[in-house]
Coordinates of C-alpha atoms in Angstrom, one line a residue:
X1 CA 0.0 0.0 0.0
X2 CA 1.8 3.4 -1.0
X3 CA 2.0 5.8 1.6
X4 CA -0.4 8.5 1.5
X5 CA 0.0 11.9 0.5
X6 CA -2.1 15.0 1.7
X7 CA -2.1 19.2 1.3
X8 CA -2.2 21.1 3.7
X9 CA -4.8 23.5 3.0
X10 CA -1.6 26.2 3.6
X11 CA -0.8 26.0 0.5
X12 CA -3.9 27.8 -0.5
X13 CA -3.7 30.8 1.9
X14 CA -5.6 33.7 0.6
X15 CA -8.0 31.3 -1.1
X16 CA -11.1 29.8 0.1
X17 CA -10.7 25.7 1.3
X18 CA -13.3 25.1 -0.9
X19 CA -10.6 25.8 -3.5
X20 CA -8.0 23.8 -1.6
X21 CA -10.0 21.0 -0.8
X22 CA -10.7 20.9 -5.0
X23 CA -7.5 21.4 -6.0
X24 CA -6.4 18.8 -3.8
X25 CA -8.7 16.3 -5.1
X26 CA -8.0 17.4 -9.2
X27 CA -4.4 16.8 -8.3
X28 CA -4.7 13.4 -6.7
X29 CA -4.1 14.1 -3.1
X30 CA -5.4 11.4 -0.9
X31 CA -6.5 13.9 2.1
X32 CA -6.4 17.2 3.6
X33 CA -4.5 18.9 6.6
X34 CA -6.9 21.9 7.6
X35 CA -4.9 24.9 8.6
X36 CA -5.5 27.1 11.4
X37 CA -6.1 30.1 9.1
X38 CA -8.8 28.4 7.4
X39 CA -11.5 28.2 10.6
X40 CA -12.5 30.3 13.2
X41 CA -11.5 29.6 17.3
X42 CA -14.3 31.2 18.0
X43 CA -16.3 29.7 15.6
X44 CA -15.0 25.6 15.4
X45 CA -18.2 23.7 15.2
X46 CA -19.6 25.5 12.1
X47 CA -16.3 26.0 10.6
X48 CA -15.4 22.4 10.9
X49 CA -19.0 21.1 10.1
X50 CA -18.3 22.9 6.8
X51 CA -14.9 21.4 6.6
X52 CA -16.7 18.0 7.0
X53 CA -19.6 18.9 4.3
X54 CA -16.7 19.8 1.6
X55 CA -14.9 16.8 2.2
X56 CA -18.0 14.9 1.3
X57 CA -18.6 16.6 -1.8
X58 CA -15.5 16.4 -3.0
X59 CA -15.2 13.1 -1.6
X60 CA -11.1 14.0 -0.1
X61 CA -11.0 13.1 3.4
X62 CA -9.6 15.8 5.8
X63 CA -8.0 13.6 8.3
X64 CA -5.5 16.6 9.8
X65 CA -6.5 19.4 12.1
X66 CA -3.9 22.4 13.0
X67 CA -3.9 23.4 16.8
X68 CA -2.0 25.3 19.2
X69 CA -2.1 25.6 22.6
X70 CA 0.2 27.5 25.0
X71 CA 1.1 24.2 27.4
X72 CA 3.7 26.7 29.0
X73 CA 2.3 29.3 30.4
X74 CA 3.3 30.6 33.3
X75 CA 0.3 31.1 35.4
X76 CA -1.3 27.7 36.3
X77 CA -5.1 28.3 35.9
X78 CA -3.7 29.4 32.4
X79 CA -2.4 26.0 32.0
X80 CA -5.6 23.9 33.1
X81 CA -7.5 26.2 31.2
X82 CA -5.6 25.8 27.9
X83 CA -5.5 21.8 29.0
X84 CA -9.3 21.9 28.9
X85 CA -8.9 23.6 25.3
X86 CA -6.9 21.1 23.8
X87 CA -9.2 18.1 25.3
X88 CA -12.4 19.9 23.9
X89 CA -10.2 19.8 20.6
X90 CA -9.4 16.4 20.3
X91 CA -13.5 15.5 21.2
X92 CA -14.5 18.2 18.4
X93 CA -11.8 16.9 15.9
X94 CA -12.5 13.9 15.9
X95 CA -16.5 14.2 16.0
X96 CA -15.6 16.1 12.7
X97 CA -13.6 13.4 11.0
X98 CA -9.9 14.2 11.7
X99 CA -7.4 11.0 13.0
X100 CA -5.3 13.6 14.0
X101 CA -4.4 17.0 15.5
X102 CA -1.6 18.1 14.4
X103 CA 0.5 21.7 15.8
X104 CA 2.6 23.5 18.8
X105 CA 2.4 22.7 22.8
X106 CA 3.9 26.5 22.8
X107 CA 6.0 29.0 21.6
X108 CA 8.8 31.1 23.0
X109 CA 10.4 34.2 21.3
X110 CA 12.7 36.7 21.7
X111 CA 14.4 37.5 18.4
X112 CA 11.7 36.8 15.3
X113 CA 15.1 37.6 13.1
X114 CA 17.2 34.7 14.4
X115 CA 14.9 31.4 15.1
X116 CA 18.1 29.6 16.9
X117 CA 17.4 32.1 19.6
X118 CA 14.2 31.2 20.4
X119 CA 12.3 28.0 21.3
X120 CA 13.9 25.9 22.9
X121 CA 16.9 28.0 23.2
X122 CA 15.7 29.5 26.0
X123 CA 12.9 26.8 27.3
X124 CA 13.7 25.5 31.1
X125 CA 13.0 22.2 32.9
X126 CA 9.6 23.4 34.0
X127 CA 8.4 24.5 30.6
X128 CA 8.8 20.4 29.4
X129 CA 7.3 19.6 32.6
X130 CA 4.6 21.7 32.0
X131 CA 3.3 21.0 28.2
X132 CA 3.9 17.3 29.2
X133 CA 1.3 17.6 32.0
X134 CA -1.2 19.2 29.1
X135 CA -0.5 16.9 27.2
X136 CA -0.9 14.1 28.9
X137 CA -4.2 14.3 29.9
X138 CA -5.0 15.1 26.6
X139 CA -3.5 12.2 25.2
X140 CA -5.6 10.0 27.4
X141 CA -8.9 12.0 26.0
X142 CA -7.3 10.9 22.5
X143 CA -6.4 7.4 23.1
X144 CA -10.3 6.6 24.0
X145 CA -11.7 8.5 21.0
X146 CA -8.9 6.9 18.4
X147 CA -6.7 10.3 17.6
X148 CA -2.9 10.6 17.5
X149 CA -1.8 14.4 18.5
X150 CA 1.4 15.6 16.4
X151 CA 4.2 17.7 17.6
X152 CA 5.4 19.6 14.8
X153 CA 9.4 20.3 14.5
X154 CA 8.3 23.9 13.6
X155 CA 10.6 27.4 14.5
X156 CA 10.1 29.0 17.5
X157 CA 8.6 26.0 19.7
X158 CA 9.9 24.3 22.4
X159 CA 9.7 21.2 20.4
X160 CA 12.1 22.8 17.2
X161 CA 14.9 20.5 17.1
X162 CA 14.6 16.7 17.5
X163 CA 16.3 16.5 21.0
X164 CA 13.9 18.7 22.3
X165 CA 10.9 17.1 20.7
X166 CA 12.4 13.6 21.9
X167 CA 12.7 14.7 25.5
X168 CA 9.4 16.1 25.3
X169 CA 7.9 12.9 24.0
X170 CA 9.3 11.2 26.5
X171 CA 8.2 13.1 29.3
X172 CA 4.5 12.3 27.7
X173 CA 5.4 8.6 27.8
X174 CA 2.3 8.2 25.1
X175 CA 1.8 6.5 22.0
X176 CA -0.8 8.7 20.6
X177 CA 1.7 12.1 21.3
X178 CA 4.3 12.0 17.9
X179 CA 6.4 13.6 16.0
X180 CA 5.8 15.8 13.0
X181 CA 9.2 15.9 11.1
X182 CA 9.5 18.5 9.1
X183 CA 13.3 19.2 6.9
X184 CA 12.4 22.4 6.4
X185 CA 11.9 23.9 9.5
X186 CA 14.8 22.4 10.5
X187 CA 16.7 23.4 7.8
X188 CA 15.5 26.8 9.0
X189 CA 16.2 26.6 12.6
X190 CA 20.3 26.9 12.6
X191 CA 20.3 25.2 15.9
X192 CA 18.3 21.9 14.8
X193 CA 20.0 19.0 14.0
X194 CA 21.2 17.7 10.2
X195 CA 17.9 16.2 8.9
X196 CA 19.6 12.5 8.5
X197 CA 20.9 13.1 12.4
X198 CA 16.8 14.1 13.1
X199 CA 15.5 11.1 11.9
X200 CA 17.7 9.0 13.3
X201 CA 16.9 10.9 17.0
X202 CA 13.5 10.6 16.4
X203 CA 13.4 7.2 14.6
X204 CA 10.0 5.1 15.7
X205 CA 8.5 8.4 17.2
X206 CA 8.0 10.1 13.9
X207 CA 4.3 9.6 13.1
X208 CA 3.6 12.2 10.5
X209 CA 6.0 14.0 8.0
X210 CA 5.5 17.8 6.7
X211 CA 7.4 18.5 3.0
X212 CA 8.7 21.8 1.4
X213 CA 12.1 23.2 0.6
X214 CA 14.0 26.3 0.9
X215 CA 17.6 27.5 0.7
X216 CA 19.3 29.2 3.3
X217 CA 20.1 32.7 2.3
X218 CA 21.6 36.1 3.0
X219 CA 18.5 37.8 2.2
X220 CA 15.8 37.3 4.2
X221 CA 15.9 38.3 8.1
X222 CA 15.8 35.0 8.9
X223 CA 18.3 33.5 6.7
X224 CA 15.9 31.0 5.2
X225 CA 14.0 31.7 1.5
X226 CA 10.8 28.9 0.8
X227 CA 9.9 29.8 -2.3
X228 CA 11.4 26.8 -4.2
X229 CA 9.6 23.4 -5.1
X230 CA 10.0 20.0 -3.6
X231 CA 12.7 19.3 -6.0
X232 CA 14.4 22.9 -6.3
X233 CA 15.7 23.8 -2.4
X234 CA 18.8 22.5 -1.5
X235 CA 17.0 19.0 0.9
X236 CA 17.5 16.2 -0.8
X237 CA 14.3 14.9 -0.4
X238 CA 15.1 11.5 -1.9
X239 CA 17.5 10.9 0.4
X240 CA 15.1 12.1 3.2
X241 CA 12.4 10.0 1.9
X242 CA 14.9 7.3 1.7
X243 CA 16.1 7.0 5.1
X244 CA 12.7 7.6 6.5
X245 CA 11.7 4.3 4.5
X246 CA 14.6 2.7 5.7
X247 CA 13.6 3.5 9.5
X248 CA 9.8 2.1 8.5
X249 CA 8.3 4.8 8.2
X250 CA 5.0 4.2 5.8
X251 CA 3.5 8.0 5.5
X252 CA 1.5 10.0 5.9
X253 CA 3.5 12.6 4.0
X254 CA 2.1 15.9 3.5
X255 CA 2.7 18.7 1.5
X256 CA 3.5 22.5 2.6
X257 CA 4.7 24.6 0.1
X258 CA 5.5 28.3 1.6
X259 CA 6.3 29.8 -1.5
X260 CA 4.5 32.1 -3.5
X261 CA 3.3 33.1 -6.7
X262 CA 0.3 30.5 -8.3
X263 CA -0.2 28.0 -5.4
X264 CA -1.6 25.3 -8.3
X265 CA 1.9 25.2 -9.9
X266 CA 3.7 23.8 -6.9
X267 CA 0.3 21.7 -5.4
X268 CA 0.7 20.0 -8.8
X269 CA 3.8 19.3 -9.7
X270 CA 5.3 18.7 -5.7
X271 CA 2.8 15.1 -5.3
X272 CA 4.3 13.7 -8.7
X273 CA 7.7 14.3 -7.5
X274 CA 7.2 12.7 -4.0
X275 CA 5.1 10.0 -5.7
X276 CA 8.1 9.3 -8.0
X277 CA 10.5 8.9 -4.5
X278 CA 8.4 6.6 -2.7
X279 CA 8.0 4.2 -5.7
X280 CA 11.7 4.2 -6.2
X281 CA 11.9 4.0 -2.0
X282 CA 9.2 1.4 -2.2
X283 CA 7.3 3.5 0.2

């Protein structure tokens, strides 16, 4: 069984998810990951009941749902209050179709120029301790409804290096809590590890894999440019696709382009190129 692809429904920022959830399906996408910016907090159910009703007529599963909680706050009726949040999200997400939540236990920043300054550069004991504690109990809300939560290896989170996403998950001590590896956020983050040394880290943890590309550049404030296809950046995503095979992982892969220009250009021509690797991989 190939490994399946999906979009996130980033790609298509500025456009309605009717129009990615189309796209995705004319392109041959095999489900959805429903970004943040594309449903209301305030407004979940009926954003997300509409989420379920275009899945259905476009018959593309949406199977990922973006969240992000602040599991570190400092204040500790903040804490159970965001806890409660991220239960009531796994209930609703799953009531809505998703198999998992994918996204950030929290963020810390002090320099948006220089993202090896930030996250878990300057995290302490208690802030593991903390989002573990959250997530936990969530976890246990999401082992008895059938969802996996995702940590995402994304810039600017306590979790955006594989050593700090390992000792978070371990903390956890849950199947259901994995890891989100994703190259090119830690081809962006300076202080992350080589991707090859990431996977290894992370090995049978990794339960969900984000794809883009970028360079890393002197003209950007954050030294990082990802306006460049799947096959253009300078990750070899063969050889990540590879390796990740090798370590048996089976997918779900999915798709972020942060580029810009025509979203459609990328959305189409980034799935033939990963579906080309994982035939060669035998993934």
């Amino acid at each position: 069984m190939p490994a399946s692809i999906y979009l996130h429904s980033y790609n298509y920022r500025g456009y309605s998810l009717e129009r990615a959830v189309r796209k995705a399906r004319e392109f041959g996408y095999d489900g959805l990951e429903l970004w943040s910016g594309h449903f209301r907090a305030d407004h979940l159910r009926e954003d997300w009941a509409e989420a379920r009703r275009l899945a259905q007529v476009y018959g593309l599963p949406i199977p990922v749902f973006d969240f992000s909680v602040n599991a570190i706050a400092e204040d500790t009726a903040e804490r159970r209050r965001q806890t409660d949040r991220l239960k009531d999200y796994v209930r609703m997400a799953r009531d809505y179709g998703a198999t998992m939540l994918n996204g950030s236990a929290g963020t810390l920043i002090i320099d948006r120029h220089n993202w090896a300054a930030n996250g878990s550069a300057l995290a302490r004991e208690e802030h593991y301790l903390w989002a573990a504690d959250v997530l936990r109990e969530a976890a246990a809300v999401a082992a008895e409804v059938g969802l996996t939560i995702a940590l995402e290896t994304h810039m600017n989170t306590i979790h955006d290096t594989a050593r700090a996403t390992v000792r978070l998950l371990d903390l956890v001590g849950s199947p259901v809590v994995v890891a989100n590896l994703d190259p090119g956020n830690l081809w962006g983050t300076r202080s992350a590890e080589p991707i090859e040394e990431a996977i290894d880290l992370l090995g049978p943890r990794i339960g969900y894999v984000h794809v883009k590309n970028c360079r890393r550049v002197a003209y950007t404030p954050v030294g990082a440019d990802y306006h460049f296809w799947l096959e253009s950046g300078e990750l070899d995503y063969f050889a990540i696709v590879q390796q990740l095979a090798e370590r048996g992982f089976r997918g779900p892969y999915c798709i972020e382009y942060s580029g810009g220009g025509d979203r459609s250009v990328p959305t189409e021509r980034d799935i033939r190129y990963l579906r080309r690797i994982l035939t060669e991989v035998g993934g």
